[in-house]
mmCIF file of C-alpha atoms and ligand atoms in Angstrom:
data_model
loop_
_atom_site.group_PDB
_atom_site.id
_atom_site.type_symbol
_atom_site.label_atom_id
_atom_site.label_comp_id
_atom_site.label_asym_id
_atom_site.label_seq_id
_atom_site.Cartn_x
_atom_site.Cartn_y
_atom_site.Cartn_z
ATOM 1 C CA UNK A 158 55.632 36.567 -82.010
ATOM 2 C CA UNK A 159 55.347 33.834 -79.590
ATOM 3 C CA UNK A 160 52.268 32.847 -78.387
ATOM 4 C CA UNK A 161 51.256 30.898 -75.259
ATOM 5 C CA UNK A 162 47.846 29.485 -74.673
ATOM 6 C CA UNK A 163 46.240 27.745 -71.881
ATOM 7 C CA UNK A 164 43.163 25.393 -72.879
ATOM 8 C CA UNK A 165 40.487 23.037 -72.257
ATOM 9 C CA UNK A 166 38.387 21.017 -75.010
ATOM 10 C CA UNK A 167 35.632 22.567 -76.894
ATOM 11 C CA UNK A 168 35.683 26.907 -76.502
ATOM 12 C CA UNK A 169 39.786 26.473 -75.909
ATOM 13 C CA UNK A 170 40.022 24.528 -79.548
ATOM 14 C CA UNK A 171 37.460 26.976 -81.472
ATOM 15 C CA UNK A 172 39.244 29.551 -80.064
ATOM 16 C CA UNK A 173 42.525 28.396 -80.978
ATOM 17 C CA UNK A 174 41.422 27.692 -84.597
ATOM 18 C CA UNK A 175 40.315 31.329 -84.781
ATOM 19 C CA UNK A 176 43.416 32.359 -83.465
ATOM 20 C CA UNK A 177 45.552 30.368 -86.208
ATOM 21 C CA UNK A 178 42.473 31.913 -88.614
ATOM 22 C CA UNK A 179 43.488 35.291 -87.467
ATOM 23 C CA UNK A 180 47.570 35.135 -87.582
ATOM 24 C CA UNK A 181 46.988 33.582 -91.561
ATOM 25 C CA UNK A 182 45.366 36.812 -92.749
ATOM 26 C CA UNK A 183 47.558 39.270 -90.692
ATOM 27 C CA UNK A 184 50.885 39.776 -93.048
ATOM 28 C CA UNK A 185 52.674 40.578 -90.157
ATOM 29 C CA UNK A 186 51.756 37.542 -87.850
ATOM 30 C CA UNK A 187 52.902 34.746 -90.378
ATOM 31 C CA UNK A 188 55.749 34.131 -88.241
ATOM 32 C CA UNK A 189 54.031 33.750 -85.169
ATOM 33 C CA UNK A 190 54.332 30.862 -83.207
ATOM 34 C CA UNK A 191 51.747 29.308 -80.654
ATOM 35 C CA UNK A 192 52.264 26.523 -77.798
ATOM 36 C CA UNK A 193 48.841 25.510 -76.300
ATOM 37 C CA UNK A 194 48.932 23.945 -72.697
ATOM 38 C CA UNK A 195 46.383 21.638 -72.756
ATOM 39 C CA UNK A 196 44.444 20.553 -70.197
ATOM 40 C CA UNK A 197 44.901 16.924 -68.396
ATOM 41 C CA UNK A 198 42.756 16.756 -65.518
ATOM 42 C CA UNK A 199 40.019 15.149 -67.956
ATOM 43 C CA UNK A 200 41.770 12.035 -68.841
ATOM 44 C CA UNK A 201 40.233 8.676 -68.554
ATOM 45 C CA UNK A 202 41.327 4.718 -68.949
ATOM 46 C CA UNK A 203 38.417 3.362 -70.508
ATOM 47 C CA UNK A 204 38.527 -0.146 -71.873
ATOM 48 C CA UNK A 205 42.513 -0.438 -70.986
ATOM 49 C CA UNK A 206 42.548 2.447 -73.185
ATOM 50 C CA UNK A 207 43.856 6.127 -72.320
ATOM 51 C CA UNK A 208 41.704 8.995 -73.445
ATOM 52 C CA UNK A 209 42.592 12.716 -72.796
ATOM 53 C CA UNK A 210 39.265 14.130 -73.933
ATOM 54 C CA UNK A 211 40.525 17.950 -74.255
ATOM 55 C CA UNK A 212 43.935 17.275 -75.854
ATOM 56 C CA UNK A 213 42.248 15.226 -78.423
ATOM 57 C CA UNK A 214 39.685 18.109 -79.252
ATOM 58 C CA UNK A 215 42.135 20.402 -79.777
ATOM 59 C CA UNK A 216 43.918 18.172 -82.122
ATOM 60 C CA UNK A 217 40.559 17.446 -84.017
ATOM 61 C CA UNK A 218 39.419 20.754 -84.444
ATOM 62 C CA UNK A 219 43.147 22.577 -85.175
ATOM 63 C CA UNK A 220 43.599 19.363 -87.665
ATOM 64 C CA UNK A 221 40.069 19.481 -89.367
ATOM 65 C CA UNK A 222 38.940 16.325 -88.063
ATOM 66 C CA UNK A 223 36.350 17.510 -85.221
ATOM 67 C CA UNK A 224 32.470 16.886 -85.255
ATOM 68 C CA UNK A 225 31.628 20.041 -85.677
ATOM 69 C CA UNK A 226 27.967 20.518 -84.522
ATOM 70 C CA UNK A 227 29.176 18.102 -81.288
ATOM 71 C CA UNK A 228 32.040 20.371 -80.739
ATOM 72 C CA UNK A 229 34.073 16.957 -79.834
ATOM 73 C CA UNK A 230 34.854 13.765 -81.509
ATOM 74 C CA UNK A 231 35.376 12.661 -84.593
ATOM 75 C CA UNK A 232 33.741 13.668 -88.060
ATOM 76 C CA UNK A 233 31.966 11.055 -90.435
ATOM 77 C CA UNK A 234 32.074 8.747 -86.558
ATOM 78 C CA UNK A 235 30.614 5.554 -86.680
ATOM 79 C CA UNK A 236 30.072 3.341 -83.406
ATOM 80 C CA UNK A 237 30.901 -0.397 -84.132
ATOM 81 C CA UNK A 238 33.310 -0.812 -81.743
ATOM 82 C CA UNK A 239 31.224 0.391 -78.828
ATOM 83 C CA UNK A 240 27.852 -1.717 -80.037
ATOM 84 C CA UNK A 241 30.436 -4.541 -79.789
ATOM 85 C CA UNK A 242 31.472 -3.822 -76.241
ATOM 86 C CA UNK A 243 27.458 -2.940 -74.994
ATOM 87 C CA UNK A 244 27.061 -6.334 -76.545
ATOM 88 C CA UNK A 245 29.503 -8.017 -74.144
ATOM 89 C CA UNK A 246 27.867 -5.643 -71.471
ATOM 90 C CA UNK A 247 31.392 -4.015 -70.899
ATOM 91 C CA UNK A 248 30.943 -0.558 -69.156
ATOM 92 C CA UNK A 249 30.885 2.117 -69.016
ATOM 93 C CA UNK A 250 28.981 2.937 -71.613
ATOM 94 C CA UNK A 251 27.903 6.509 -70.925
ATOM 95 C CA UNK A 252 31.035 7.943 -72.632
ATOM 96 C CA UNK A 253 30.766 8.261 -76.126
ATOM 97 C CA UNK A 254 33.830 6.619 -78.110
ATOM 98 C CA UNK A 255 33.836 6.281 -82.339
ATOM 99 C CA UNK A 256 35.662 4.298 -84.432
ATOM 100 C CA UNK A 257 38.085 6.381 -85.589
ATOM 101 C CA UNK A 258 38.312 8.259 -82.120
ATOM 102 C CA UNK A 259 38.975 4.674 -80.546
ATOM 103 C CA UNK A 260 41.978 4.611 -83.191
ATOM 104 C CA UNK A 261 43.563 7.360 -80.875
ATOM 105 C CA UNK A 262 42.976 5.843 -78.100
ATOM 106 C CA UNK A 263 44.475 2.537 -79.327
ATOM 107 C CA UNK A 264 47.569 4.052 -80.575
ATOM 108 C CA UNK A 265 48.152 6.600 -77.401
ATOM 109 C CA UNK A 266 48.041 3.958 -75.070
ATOM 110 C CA UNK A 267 50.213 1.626 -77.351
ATOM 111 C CA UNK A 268 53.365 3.953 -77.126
ATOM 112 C CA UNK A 269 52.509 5.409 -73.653
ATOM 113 C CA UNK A 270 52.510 0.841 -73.331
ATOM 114 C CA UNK A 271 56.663 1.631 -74.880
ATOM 115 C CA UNK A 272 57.316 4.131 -72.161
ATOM 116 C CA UNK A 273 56.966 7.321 -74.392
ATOM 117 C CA UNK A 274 55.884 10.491 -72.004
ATOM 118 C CA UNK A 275 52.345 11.683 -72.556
ATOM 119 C CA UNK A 276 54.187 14.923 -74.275
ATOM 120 C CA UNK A 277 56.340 12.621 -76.807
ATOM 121 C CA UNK A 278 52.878 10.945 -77.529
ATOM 122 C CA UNK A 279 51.069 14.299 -78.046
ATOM 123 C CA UNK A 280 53.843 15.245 -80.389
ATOM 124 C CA UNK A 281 53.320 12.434 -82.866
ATOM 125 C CA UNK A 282 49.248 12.656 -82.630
ATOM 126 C CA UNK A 283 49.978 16.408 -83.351
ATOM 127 C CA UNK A 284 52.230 15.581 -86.544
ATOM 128 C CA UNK A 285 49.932 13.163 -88.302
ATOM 129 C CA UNK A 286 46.955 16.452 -87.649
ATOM 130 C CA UNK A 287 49.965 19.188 -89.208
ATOM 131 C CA UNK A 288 49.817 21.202 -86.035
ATOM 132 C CA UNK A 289 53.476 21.343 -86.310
ATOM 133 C CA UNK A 290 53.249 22.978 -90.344
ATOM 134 C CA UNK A 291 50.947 26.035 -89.299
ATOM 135 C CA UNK A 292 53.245 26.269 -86.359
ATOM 136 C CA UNK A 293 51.648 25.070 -83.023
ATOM 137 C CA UNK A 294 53.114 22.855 -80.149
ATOM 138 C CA UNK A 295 50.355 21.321 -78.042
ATOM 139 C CA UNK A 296 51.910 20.179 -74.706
ATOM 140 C CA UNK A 297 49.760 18.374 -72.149
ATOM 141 C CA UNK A 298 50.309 20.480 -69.195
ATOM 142 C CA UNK A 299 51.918 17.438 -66.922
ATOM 143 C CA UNK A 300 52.882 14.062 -68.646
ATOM 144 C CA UNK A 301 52.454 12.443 -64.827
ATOM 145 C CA UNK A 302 48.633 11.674 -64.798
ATOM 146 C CA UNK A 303 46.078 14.641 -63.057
ATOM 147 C CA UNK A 304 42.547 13.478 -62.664
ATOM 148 C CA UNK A 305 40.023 15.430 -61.739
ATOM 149 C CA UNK A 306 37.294 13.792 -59.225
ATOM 150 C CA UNK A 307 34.424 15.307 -57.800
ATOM 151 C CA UNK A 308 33.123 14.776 -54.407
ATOM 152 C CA UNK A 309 29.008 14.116 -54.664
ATOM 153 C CA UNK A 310 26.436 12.951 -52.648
ATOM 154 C CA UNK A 311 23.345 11.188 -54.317
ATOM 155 C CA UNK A 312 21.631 10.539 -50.834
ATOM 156 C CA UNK A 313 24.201 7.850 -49.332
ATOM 157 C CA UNK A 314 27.118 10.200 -48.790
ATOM 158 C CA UNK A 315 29.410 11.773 -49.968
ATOM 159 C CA UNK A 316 32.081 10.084 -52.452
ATOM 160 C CA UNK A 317 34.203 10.909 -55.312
ATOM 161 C CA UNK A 318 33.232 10.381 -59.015
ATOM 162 C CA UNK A 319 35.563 10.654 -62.042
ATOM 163 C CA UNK A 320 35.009 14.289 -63.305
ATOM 164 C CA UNK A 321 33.537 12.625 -66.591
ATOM 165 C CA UNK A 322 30.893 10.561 -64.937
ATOM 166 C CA UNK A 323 29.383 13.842 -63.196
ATOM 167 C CA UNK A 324 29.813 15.628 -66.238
ATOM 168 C CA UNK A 325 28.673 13.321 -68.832
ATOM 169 C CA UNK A 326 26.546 10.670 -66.940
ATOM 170 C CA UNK A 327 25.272 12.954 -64.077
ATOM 171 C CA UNK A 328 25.217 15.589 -66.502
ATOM 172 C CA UNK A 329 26.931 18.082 -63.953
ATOM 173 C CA UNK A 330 22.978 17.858 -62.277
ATOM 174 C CA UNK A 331 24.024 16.117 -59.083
ATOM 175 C CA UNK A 332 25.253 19.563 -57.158
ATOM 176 C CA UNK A 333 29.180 18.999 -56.498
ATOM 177 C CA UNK A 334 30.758 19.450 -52.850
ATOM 178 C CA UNK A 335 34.689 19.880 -54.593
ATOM 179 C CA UNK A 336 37.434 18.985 -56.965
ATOM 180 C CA UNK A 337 40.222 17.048 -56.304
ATOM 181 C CA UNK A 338 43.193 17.244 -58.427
ATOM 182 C CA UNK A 339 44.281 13.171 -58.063
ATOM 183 C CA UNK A 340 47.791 13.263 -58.390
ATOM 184 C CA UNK A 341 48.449 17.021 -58.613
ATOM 185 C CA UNK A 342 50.491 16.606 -55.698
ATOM 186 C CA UNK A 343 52.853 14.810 -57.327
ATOM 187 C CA UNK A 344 52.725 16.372 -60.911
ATOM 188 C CA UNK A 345 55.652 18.083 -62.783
ATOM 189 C CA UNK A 346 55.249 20.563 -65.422
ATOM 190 C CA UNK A 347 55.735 18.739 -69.008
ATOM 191 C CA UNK A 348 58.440 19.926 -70.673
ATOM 192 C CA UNK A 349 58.405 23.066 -72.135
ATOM 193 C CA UNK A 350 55.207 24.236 -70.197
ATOM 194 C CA UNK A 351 56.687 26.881 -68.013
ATOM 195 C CA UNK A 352 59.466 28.426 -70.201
ATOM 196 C CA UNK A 353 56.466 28.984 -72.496
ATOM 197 C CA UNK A 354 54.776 30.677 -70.413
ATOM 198 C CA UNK A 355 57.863 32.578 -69.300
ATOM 199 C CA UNK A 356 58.965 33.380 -72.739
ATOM 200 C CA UNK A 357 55.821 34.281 -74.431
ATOM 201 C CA UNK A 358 55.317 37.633 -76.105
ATOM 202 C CA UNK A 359 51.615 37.194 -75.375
ATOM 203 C CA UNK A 360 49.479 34.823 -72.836
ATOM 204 C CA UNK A 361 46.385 33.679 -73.843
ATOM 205 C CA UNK A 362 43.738 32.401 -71.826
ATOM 206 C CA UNK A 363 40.737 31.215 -74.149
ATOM 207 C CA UNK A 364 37.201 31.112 -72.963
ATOM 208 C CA UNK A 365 37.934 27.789 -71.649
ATOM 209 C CA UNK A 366 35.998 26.530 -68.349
ATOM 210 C CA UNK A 367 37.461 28.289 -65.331
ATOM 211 C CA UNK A 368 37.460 25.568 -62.825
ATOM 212 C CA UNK A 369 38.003 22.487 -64.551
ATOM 213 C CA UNK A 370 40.085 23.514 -67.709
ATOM 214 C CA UNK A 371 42.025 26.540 -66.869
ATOM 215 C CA UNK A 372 41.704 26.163 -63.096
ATOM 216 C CA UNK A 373 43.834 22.707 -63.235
ATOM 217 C CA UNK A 374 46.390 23.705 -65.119
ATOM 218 C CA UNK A 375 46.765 26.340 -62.427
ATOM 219 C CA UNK A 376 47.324 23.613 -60.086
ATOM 220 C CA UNK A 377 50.415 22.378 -61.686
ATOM 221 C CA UNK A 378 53.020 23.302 -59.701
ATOM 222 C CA UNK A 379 54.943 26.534 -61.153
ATOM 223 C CA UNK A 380 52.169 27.445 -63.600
ATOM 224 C CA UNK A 381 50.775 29.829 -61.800
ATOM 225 C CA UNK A 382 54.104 31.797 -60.532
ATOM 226 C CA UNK A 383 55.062 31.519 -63.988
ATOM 227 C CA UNK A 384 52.038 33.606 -65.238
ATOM 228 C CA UNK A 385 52.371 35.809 -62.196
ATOM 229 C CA UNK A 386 56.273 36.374 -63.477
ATOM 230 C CA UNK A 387 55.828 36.104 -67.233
ATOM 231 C CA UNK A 388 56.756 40.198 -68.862
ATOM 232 C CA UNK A 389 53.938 39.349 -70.982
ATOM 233 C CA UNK A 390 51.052 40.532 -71.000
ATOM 234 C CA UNK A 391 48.189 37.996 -70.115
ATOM 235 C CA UNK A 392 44.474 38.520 -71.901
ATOM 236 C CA UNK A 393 41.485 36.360 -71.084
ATOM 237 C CA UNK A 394 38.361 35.998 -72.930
ATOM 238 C CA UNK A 395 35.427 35.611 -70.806
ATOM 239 C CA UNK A 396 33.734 31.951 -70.982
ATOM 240 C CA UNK A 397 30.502 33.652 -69.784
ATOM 241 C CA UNK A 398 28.304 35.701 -71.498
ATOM 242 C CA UNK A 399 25.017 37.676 -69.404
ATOM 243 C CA UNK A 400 26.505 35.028 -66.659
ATOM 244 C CA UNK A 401 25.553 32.160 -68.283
ATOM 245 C CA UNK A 402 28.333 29.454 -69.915
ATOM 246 C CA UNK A 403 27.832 29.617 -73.607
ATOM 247 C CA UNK A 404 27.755 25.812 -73.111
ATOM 248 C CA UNK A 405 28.230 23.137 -70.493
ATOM 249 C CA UNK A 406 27.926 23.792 -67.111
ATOM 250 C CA UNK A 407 30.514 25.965 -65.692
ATOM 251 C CA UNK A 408 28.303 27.767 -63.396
ATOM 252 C CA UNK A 409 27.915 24.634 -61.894
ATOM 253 C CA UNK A 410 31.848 23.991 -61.320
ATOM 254 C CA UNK A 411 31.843 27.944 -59.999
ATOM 255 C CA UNK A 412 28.923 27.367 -57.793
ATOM 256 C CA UNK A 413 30.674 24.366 -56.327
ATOM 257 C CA UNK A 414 34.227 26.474 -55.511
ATOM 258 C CA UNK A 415 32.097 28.995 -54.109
ATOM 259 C CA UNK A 416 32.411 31.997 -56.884
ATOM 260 C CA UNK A 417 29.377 33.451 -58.549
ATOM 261 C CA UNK A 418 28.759 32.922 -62.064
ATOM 262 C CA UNK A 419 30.064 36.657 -63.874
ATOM 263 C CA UNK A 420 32.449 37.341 -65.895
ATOM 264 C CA UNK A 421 33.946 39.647 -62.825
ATOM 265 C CA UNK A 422 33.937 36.487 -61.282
ATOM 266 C CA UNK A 423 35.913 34.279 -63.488
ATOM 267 C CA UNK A 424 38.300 37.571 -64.360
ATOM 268 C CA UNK A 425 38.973 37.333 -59.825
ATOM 269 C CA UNK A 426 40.121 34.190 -60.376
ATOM 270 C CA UNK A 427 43.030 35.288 -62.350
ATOM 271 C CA UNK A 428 43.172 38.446 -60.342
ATOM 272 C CA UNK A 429 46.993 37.727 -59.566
ATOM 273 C CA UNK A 430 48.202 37.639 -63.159
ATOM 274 C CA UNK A 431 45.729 38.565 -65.458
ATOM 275 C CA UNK A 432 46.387 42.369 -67.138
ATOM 276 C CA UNK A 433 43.323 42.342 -69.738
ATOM 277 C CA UNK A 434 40.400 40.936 -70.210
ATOM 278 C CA UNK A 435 37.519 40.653 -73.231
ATOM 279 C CA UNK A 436 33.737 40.447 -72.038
ATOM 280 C CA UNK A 437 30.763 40.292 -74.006
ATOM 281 C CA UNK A 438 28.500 43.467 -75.244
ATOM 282 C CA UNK A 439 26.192 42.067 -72.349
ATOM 283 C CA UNK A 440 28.666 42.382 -69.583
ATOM 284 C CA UNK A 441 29.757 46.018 -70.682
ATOM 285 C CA UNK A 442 28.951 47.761 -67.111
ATOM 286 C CA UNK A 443 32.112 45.532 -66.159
ATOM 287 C CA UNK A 444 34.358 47.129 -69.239
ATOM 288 C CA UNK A 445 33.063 50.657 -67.909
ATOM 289 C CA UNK A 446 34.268 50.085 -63.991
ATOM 290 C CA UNK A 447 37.856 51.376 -63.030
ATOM 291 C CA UNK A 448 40.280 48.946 -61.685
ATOM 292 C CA UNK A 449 43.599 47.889 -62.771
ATOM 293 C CA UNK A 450 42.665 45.297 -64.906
ATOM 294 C CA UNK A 451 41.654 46.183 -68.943
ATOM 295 C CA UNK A 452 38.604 44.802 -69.471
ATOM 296 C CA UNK A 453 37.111 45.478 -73.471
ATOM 297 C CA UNK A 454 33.500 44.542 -74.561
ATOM 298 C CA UNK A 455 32.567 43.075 -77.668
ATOM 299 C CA UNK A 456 30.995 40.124 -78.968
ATOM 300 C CA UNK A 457 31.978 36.801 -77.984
ATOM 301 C CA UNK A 458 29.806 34.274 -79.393
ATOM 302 C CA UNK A 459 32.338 32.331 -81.455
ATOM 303 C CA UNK A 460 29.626 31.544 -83.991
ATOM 304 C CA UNK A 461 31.821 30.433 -86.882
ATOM 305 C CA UNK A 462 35.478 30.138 -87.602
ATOM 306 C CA UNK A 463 35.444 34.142 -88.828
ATOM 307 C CA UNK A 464 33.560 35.348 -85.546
ATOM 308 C CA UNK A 465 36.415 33.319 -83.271
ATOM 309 C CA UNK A 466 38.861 34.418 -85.020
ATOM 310 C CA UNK A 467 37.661 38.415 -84.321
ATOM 311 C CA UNK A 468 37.620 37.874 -81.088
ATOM 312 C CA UNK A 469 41.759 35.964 -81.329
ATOM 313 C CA UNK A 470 42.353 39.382 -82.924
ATOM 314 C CA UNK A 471 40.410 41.322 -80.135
ATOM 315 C CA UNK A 472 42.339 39.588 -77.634
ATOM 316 C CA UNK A 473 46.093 39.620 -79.305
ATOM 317 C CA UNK A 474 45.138 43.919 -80.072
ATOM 318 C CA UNK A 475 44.370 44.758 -76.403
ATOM 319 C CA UNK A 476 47.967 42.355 -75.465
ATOM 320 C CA UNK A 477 49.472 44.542 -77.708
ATOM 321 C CA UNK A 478 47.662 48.270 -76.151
ATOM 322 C CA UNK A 479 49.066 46.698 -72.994
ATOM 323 C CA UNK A 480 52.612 45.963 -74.114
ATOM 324 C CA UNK A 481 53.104 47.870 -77.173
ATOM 325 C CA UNK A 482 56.898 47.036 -77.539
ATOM 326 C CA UNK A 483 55.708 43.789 -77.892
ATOM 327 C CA UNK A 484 57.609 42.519 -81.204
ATOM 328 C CA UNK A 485 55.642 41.716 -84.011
ATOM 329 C CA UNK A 486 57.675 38.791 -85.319
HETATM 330 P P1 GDP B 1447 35.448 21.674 -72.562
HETATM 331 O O1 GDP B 1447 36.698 21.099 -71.958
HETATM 332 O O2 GDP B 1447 35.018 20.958 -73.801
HETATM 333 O O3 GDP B 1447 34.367 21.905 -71.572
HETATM 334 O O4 GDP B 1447 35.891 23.085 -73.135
HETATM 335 P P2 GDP B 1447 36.627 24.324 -72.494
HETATM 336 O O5 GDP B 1447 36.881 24.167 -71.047
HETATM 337 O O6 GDP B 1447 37.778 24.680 -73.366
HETATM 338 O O7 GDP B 1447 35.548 25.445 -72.718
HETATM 339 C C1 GDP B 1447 34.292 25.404 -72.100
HETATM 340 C C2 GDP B 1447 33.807 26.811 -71.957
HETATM 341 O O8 GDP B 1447 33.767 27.422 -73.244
HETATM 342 C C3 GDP B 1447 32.401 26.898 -71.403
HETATM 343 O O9 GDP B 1447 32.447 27.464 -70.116
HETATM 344 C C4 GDP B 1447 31.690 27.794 -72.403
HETATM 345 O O10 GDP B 1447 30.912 28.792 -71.773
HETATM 346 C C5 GDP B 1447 32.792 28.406 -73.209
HETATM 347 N N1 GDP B 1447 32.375 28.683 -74.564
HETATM 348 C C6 GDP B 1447 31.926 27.787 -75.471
HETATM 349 N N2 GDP B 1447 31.584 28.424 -76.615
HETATM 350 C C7 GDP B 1447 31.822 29.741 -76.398
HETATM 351 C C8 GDP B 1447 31.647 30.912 -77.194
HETATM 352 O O11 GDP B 1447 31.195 30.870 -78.346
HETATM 353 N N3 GDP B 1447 31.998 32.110 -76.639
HETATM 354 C C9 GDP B 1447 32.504 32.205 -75.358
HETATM 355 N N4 GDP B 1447 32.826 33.412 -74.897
HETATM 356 N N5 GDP B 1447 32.667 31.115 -74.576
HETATM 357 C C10 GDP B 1447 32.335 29.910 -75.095
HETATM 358 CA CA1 CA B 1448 37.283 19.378 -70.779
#
């Protein structure tokens, strides 16, 4: 079985590792293959240094290397490098960079520096983490460079900020006027990203944010027709539970694009291609209202490892109610 998954950093990644959880106990799923389109619009230069903060916590967490009560970042991190640099008064320094995160840094930007594509780059972080042994292919979703700004106003007008410094300085508080996609106008699928999507037996959308994870990888060109032509079926799991984000502040990246915070919400956002849908027990009235869509309750609080990889099963079961010739290698 071959399947496709969009995602963002921290609920894409525990998803995914509950997903990979889920195929190793299922006999008939040890075959299965999965290509993750991860999301771009996050990346940063810091320090001359690329970063691509969601690609990197997929890796970490699919590779056994994340902090896990963080969620992102390194485990066992230490912070020498960036007491150095707050020493020489270098800034930023509201984003959080370890020692051994900085080593990914160092060595991303040194063969993106030899004119390898952000895709051939992934591919070698990706071996060193053995994505490639339990069978996943992480693909950023554009190797030309997306990043998403957001247009403020702290009391002397509006201007744009780099999504990071309104999510992690501004701590998403300030209230945020739009997104721009910098450079989505002139981004290209990376290779590999559509015909994924095309020839998946299953799409997966992970409870990734809705506006700035899953919503920008819309925005590449040919994403979204490819999910609206794909003969898969396409599931969602809900990033929302009782209309509140499990964490971060997605309501306040909905509120800003002008869409309430519930899980209907979110699911009208996909309207166009998505066939099923998983809420949580506390958005069950939703399950229970007719409409085209197939919307399932159940829990989604991805606790642990076990309770993601439930839900992974939850959400690959109802792809398979809604295609059931779906092959199962
Ligand atoms: P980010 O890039 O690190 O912000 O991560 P993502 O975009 O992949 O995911 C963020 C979203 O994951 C947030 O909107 C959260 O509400 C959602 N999320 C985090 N943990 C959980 C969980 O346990 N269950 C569900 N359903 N959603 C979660
Ligand atoms: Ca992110």
């Amino acid at each position: 079985m071959r399947i496709t998954a969009l995602a963002g950093g921290v609920g894409g990644a525990r998803f995914l590792r509950g997903l990979l959880t889920h195929l190793g106990r299922v006999p008939e799923l040890s075959g299965a293959t999965v290509t993750v389109i991860g999301n771009t619009g996050d990346d940063i230069n810091l320090f001359g240094l690329r970063v691509c903060p969601d690609l990197d916590t997929v890796l970490y967490t699919l590779g056994g290397g994340i902090h896990e009560g963080q969620g992102w970042g390194r485990d066992g991190e230490t912070h020498a490098v960036q007491a150095e640099l707050a020493a020489y008064g270098a800034t930023p320094q509201w984003f959080g960079l370890g020692d051994k995160d900085f080593g990914t840094h160092i060595v991303r930007s040194q063969w993106l520096g030899q004119g390898l594509t952000l895709s051939e780059v992934t591919a070698r972080l990706a071996a060193r983490w053995g994505l490639p042994h339990r069978g996943v292919t992480l693909l950023p979703m554009s190797d030309s460079p997306v990043e998403t700004h957001v247009v403020v106003d702290e009391g002397e007008g509006p201007r744009a900020v780099h999504f990071q410094e309104w999510w992690v300085r501004m701590r998403a508080a300030v209230p945020a006027q739009r997104f721009i996609a910098v450079g989505m106008d002139r981004a290209v699928a990376a290779p590999g990203v559509l015909d994924a999507i095309r020839e998946a037996d299953v799409v997966l959308l992970p409870p990734s944010n809705p506006v700035v994870s899953i919503g920008i990888i819309l925005g590449v060109p040919g994403v979204r027709d490819a999910l609206r032509g794909t003969t898969a079926p396409v599931v969602g799991v809900s990033p929302l539970i009782g209309g509140a984000p499990v964490r971060g502040h997605a309501d306040a990246c909905l509120t800003a694009i002008g869409v309430e915070s519930t899980t209907r919400a979110v699911a009208g956002l996909y309207a166009d291609f998505l066939d099923g849908w998983l809420v949580d027990d506390a958005d069950a009235e939703f399950a229970a209202s007719p409409g085209r869509l197939a919307v399932r309750a159940r829990p989604l609080l991805m606790s642990d490892v076990d309770a993601a990889a439930d839900i992974a099963g939850a959400a690959l079961q109802l792809a398979g109610e809604l295609r059931p010739t779906t092959p199962a290698v």
